[in-house]
XYZ file of C-alpha atoms in Angstrom:
393
model
C 145.693 2.489 114.926
C 146.654 3.560 111.405
C 149.088 1.218 109.662
C 152.586 2.669 109.175
C 153.136 4.232 105.780
C 155.281 2.396 103.248
C 158.606 4.257 103.174
C 159.561 2.422 99.964
C 156.286 2.886 98.099
C 157.903 4.518 95.050
C 161.110 2.471 94.917
C 161.693 0.911 91.497
C 164.527 -1.558 91.998
C 164.369 -2.597 95.668
C 163.141 -6.155 96.212
C 160.104 -6.860 98.368
C 162.333 -8.406 101.046
C 164.524 -5.297 101.153
C 161.483 -3.021 101.320
C 160.011 -5.051 104.160
C 163.220 -5.036 106.190
C 163.829 -1.335 105.615
C 160.282 -0.443 106.623
C 160.631 -2.397 109.884
C 163.958 -0.761 110.662
C 162.804 2.778 109.949
C 159.486 2.538 111.750
C 161.271 1.200 114.835
C 163.496 4.283 114.674
C 160.539 6.611 114.157
C 158.897 5.094 117.248
C 162.002 6.034 119.225
C 161.803 9.590 117.889
C 158.152 9.825 118.962
C 158.952 8.578 122.454
C 161.747 11.132 122.808
C 159.449 14.027 121.930
C 156.645 12.719 124.130
C 159.020 12.547 127.085
C 160.142 16.151 126.568
C 156.598 17.475 126.134
C 157.755 20.055 123.580
C 155.087 21.275 121.132
C 156.299 20.035 117.767
C 155.439 18.397 114.481
C 158.215 16.228 113.058
C 158.566 15.306 109.381
C 161.159 13.576 107.262
C 162.255 15.481 104.163
C 164.030 14.410 101.010
C 163.879 10.900 99.621
C 161.973 9.563 102.641
C 159.237 12.136 102.032
C 159.141 11.038 98.388
C 159.244 7.398 99.533
C 162.196 6.446 97.332
C 165.084 5.735 99.731
C 168.584 4.720 98.757
C 170.179 1.703 100.426
C 173.553 0.017 100.523
C 175.035 -3.129 102.019
C 177.942 -3.246 104.463
C 180.958 -5.482 103.887
C 179.254 -8.007 106.161
C 176.163 -8.003 103.967
C 174.017 -5.979 106.362
C 171.343 -3.778 104.794
C 171.667 -0.084 105.644
C 169.697 2.983 104.720
C 172.009 5.134 102.596
C 169.722 8.152 102.331
C 170.027 10.778 105.031
C 167.143 11.063 107.465
C 166.418 14.779 107.438
C 164.115 15.467 110.365
C 162.289 18.774 110.034
C 160.982 19.879 113.433
C 158.222 22.473 113.262
C 158.077 24.114 116.683
C 157.217 27.613 117.954
C 160.104 30.070 117.885
C 160.236 30.357 121.675
C 161.026 26.637 121.962
C 163.894 26.625 119.472
C 166.397 27.613 122.140
C 165.538 24.529 124.183
C 168.835 22.785 124.949
C 167.417 19.331 124.282
C 166.242 20.357 120.828
C 169.503 22.115 120.037
C 171.463 18.960 120.876
C 169.033 16.458 119.380
C 171.005 15.960 116.175
C 174.250 15.176 117.985
C 172.340 12.848 120.345
C 170.889 10.895 117.433
C 174.239 10.634 115.678
C 175.852 9.350 118.867
C 173.192 6.833 119.884
C 171.954 5.745 116.436
C 175.057 5.921 114.226
C 173.584 3.443 111.730
C 171.511 6.372 110.435
C 172.779 9.706 109.162
C 170.205 11.857 110.946
C 169.983 15.619 110.664
C 167.640 17.956 112.518
C 166.345 21.296 111.251
C 164.188 23.562 113.421
C 161.589 25.738 111.699
C 158.889 27.918 113.229
C 156.969 28.927 110.098
C 156.515 26.872 106.938
C 154.302 29.418 105.190
C 157.290 30.858 103.320
C 158.745 27.472 102.347
C 159.535 27.029 98.657
C 161.315 24.805 96.187
C 161.843 21.072 96.576
C 161.878 21.606 100.341
C 158.261 22.805 100.292
C 157.137 20.050 97.941
C 158.797 17.310 100.000
C 157.340 18.646 103.248
C 153.884 18.769 101.683
C 154.257 15.079 100.880
C 155.532 14.322 104.389
C 152.602 16.120 105.990
C 150.459 13.100 105.121
C 152.468 10.979 107.581
C 154.227 13.036 110.285
C 156.579 11.160 112.588
C 155.193 13.055 115.578
C 152.518 15.740 115.875
C 151.320 17.555 118.984
C 149.425 20.292 117.096
C 147.847 20.930 113.715
C 149.774 22.626 110.893
C 148.364 24.199 107.739
C 149.409 22.287 104.610
C 152.410 23.713 102.778
C 151.647 25.026 99.296
C 153.761 22.731 97.141
C 152.621 24.607 94.028
C 154.997 27.352 95.108
C 157.636 25.351 93.213
C 158.359 26.905 89.826
C 160.919 26.762 86.987
C 163.098 29.352 88.702
C 163.357 27.096 91.721
C 164.268 24.206 89.418
C 167.147 26.280 88.081
C 168.308 27.003 91.626
C 168.190 23.334 92.591
C 170.299 22.495 89.550
C 172.926 24.983 90.724
C 172.823 23.321 94.145
C 173.449 19.860 92.684
C 176.227 21.163 90.414
C 177.933 22.655 93.453
C 177.530 19.438 95.456
C 179.170 17.433 92.694
C 182.048 19.584 91.506
C 183.017 21.078 94.857
C 183.055 17.654 96.514
C 186.447 16.855 98.090
C 186.916 13.782 95.892
C 186.492 15.955 92.794
C 188.142 19.147 93.960
C 190.916 17.636 96.074
C 190.035 20.072 98.852
C 189.233 19.421 102.492
C 185.960 17.751 103.392
C 182.906 19.936 103.904
C 180.338 19.326 106.622
C 177.459 18.745 104.228
C 178.968 16.427 101.642
C 178.169 12.753 101.372
C 181.393 10.703 101.680
C 181.102 9.300 98.148
C 181.435 11.751 95.281
C 179.880 9.104 93.031
C 176.561 9.494 94.816
C 176.504 13.250 94.107
C 177.450 12.485 90.493
C 174.471 10.125 90.098
C 172.090 12.588 91.747
C 173.288 15.454 89.549
C 172.524 13.525 86.376
C 169.123 12.412 87.673
C 168.394 16.018 88.625
C 169.371 17.120 85.115
C 166.637 14.787 83.912
C 164.017 15.474 86.585
C 164.047 19.221 86.011
C 163.251 18.854 82.311
C 159.626 18.403 83.415
C 158.572 21.917 84.321
C 154.805 21.601 84.584
C 152.733 20.191 87.441
C 150.744 18.294 84.827
C 153.821 16.159 84.142
C 153.388 14.561 87.555
C 157.137 14.300 88.106
C 157.988 14.199 91.813
C 161.020 12.027 92.469
C 163.791 10.231 90.672
C 161.430 7.294 90.302
C 159.311 9.577 88.093
C 162.289 10.045 85.775
C 162.594 6.284 85.401
C 158.936 5.980 84.430
C 159.382 8.788 81.873
C 162.717 7.567 80.548
C 161.290 7.250 77.003
C 159.932 10.817 77.016
C 161.313 12.761 74.008
C 162.281 15.651 76.303
C 165.093 13.471 77.685
C 166.382 12.089 74.393
C 169.051 14.774 73.882
C 170.469 14.140 77.354
C 170.514 10.366 77.931
C 169.126 7.141 76.502
C 166.438 5.164 78.394
C 168.762 2.281 79.277
C 171.304 4.561 80.967
C 168.526 6.361 82.835
C 167.351 3.011 84.208
C 170.910 2.112 85.214
C 171.373 5.409 87.088
C 168.033 4.998 88.870
C 169.078 1.541 90.033
C 172.532 2.813 91.016
C 171.011 5.447 93.295
C 168.508 3.091 94.938
C 171.063 0.287 95.423
C 174.228 2.308 95.874
C 177.470 0.439 95.362
C 175.943 -2.587 93.634
C 175.330 -1.264 90.113
C 178.137 -0.351 87.732
C 177.504 2.883 85.891
C 179.142 3.922 82.613
C 181.552 6.816 82.301
C 179.547 9.713 80.914
C 180.416 13.131 79.508
C 179.120 15.065 82.486
C 179.805 18.515 81.014
C 177.870 17.647 77.848
C 174.977 16.330 79.953
C 175.045 19.451 82.081
C 175.071 21.781 79.094
C 172.261 19.897 77.322
C 170.062 19.853 80.416
C 170.516 23.547 81.238
C 169.257 24.801 77.861
C 165.605 24.672 78.916
C 166.450 26.506 82.162
C 168.101 29.263 80.133
C 165.030 29.769 77.961
C 166.048 27.880 74.820
C 163.331 25.973 72.984
C 165.729 23.690 71.102
C 168.368 21.138 72.031
C 171.350 22.516 70.090
C 172.840 25.995 70.477
C 176.165 27.540 69.538
C 178.708 28.773 72.050
C 177.967 32.307 70.956
C 174.268 31.865 71.690
C 174.974 30.287 75.067
C 177.407 33.028 76.068
C 174.959 35.726 75.009
C 172.122 34.157 77.000
C 174.247 33.823 80.158
C 175.358 37.441 79.781
C 171.784 38.632 79.226
C 170.378 36.762 82.235
C 173.237 37.815 84.506
C 172.528 41.494 83.829
C 169.047 41.329 85.398
C 170.484 41.573 88.907
C 173.895 41.940 90.505
C 172.799 40.313 93.766
C 174.988 37.423 94.932
C 172.273 34.798 94.299
C 171.905 35.163 90.508
C 175.535 36.228 90.120
C 176.863 33.039 91.691
C 174.481 30.880 89.661
C 175.315 32.307 86.243
C 179.028 32.587 87.017
C 179.119 28.940 88.092
C 177.468 27.864 84.829
C 179.965 29.862 82.793
C 182.807 28.189 84.691
C 181.403 24.682 84.230
C 180.626 25.174 80.523
C 184.211 26.313 79.994
C 185.493 22.849 80.930
C 184.104 21.307 77.754
C 185.926 23.728 75.449
C 189.293 24.111 73.743
C 191.560 26.924 74.869
C 189.899 29.723 72.866
C 186.381 28.576 73.705
C 187.294 28.192 77.347
C 188.650 31.720 77.598
C 185.373 33.163 76.298
C 183.430 31.457 79.087
C 186.046 32.354 81.709
C 185.951 35.998 80.669
C 182.196 35.984 81.223
C 182.688 34.185 84.566
C 184.971 36.977 85.756
C 182.824 39.770 84.321
C 179.721 38.534 86.164
C 181.588 38.475 89.454
C 183.114 41.918 88.868
C 179.587 43.322 88.509
C 178.302 41.473 91.579
C 177.287 43.466 94.639
C 179.682 42.725 97.490
C 177.347 43.726 100.328
C 176.782 40.132 101.442
C 180.353 38.895 101.058
C 182.092 37.607 104.169
C 184.024 34.433 103.394
C 185.117 35.477 99.886
C 185.487 39.203 100.531
C 189.299 39.284 100.616
C 189.826 36.733 97.852
C 187.234 37.693 95.251
C 189.938 39.257 93.078
C 191.256 35.751 92.369
C 188.043 35.057 90.470
C 187.600 38.458 88.845
C 191.127 39.067 87.539
C 191.067 36.106 85.095
C 194.806 35.471 85.137
C 194.626 31.709 84.554
C 197.198 30.779 81.954
C 196.772 27.007 82.152
C 193.942 25.214 80.389
C 191.394 24.088 82.983
C 190.077 20.524 83.175
C 187.883 18.830 85.759
C 190.732 17.347 87.758
C 193.866 19.375 87.081
C 195.644 21.474 89.706
C 194.759 24.799 88.079
C 191.030 24.093 88.356
C 191.380 22.845 91.929
C 193.206 26.016 92.897
C 190.406 28.117 91.433
C 187.808 26.083 93.339
C 189.301 27.135 96.666
C 187.888 30.612 96.156
C 184.676 29.394 94.484
C 183.957 27.452 97.684
C 184.377 30.620 99.747
C 181.952 32.432 97.458
C 179.499 29.573 97.803
C 179.486 29.961 101.568
C 178.390 33.563 101.147
C 175.847 32.519 98.539
C 174.198 29.928 100.757
C 173.779 32.350 103.657
C 171.427 34.293 101.428
C 169.856 31.306 99.695
C 168.854 29.440 102.847
C 166.549 32.271 103.928
C 164.910 32.265 100.504
C 164.177 28.529 100.680
C 162.421 28.380 104.060
C 162.266 31.903 105.416
C 164.401 30.570 108.291
C 168.095 30.654 109.106
C 168.431 26.859 109.145
C 167.467 24.343 106.483
C 167.985 20.579 106.269
C 171.359 19.390 105.027
C 169.761 17.746 102.009
C 168.744 21.146 100.646
C 171.816 22.955 101.918
C 175.010 24.052 100.255
C 178.531 23.792 101.620
C 178.879 25.555 104.955
C 181.781 25.908 107.370
C 182.184 22.683 109.331
C 180.270 22.410 112.579
C 181.870 22.200 115.978
């Protein structure tokens, strides 16, 4: 029998004792998953996505000192389309949450991975080396399908996760948010760093890769090596490492320059506005429109009143040009974003910004309905790769 794979192989800051305990705990759980599928006799191949595919889990300790996996366990179940209506499969996620509440398990059903792209495809390709359960053979996913455009899209996803989080926005909780906004904040900054490496030759896969490249000159304009190490440790050992207060808007702006086609680390507001305008004119579809509008909105938060208005005017102009064919959630309220009647200066946590976010969240729901099909070619994708959706149930 093949020895179980090391779930913590790429962890940087977890001790050997923690790795050993976590491996035992997770492989016991995976054995349960295998037995469940064997009992049902459903043709399926089961993978774990996300940080478990990259073998860099995040952990935390309870108040009683008990070690817990903090990363989600995103089970991706590859099964023929005709089996996806099976009642047991459809209720598997709720069953796991009820009977194994110590894990935050999600279940995504996919019937065809040939159209998979982005980080989802790359993570699944890694996970295909050690499936949790497999009753038939699957062709390897082409992880080279990941490209700089997908990196840009993932950055937009992480920005949304951070700034639309209830603890930041003051709005009601979404179904796909982690409880702690701080965790999204850490992941956003690490993603800002990870996506600076845009070539396969860089060998950057996970957040652990960022740590090992923390002295790379491509990161120097964003963060110093010591802070990068601190953030890596804070993600792996959540709740035990104090992180400094950082200028998140400056970090975001600096990291997005390469995604917007700049070959230098300093640009003027005029140059940044012109580039956002230029890129947003390529297509009026909701996907690029949401992405460039969101960036204009976020960049506005680092400006004085006059500078902010320039970015907000672009934000509204992009959304006025946007095709409304795919709008459902935001259809009746889009005018709130396009009219640009905000008289109060916006900051990250003031009431005026929070009020604006109510409609941005509606637009994001429409955006993700289109984006999820692009990521996997399916109507359902794992929560880790998902955007805010209406709450389940």
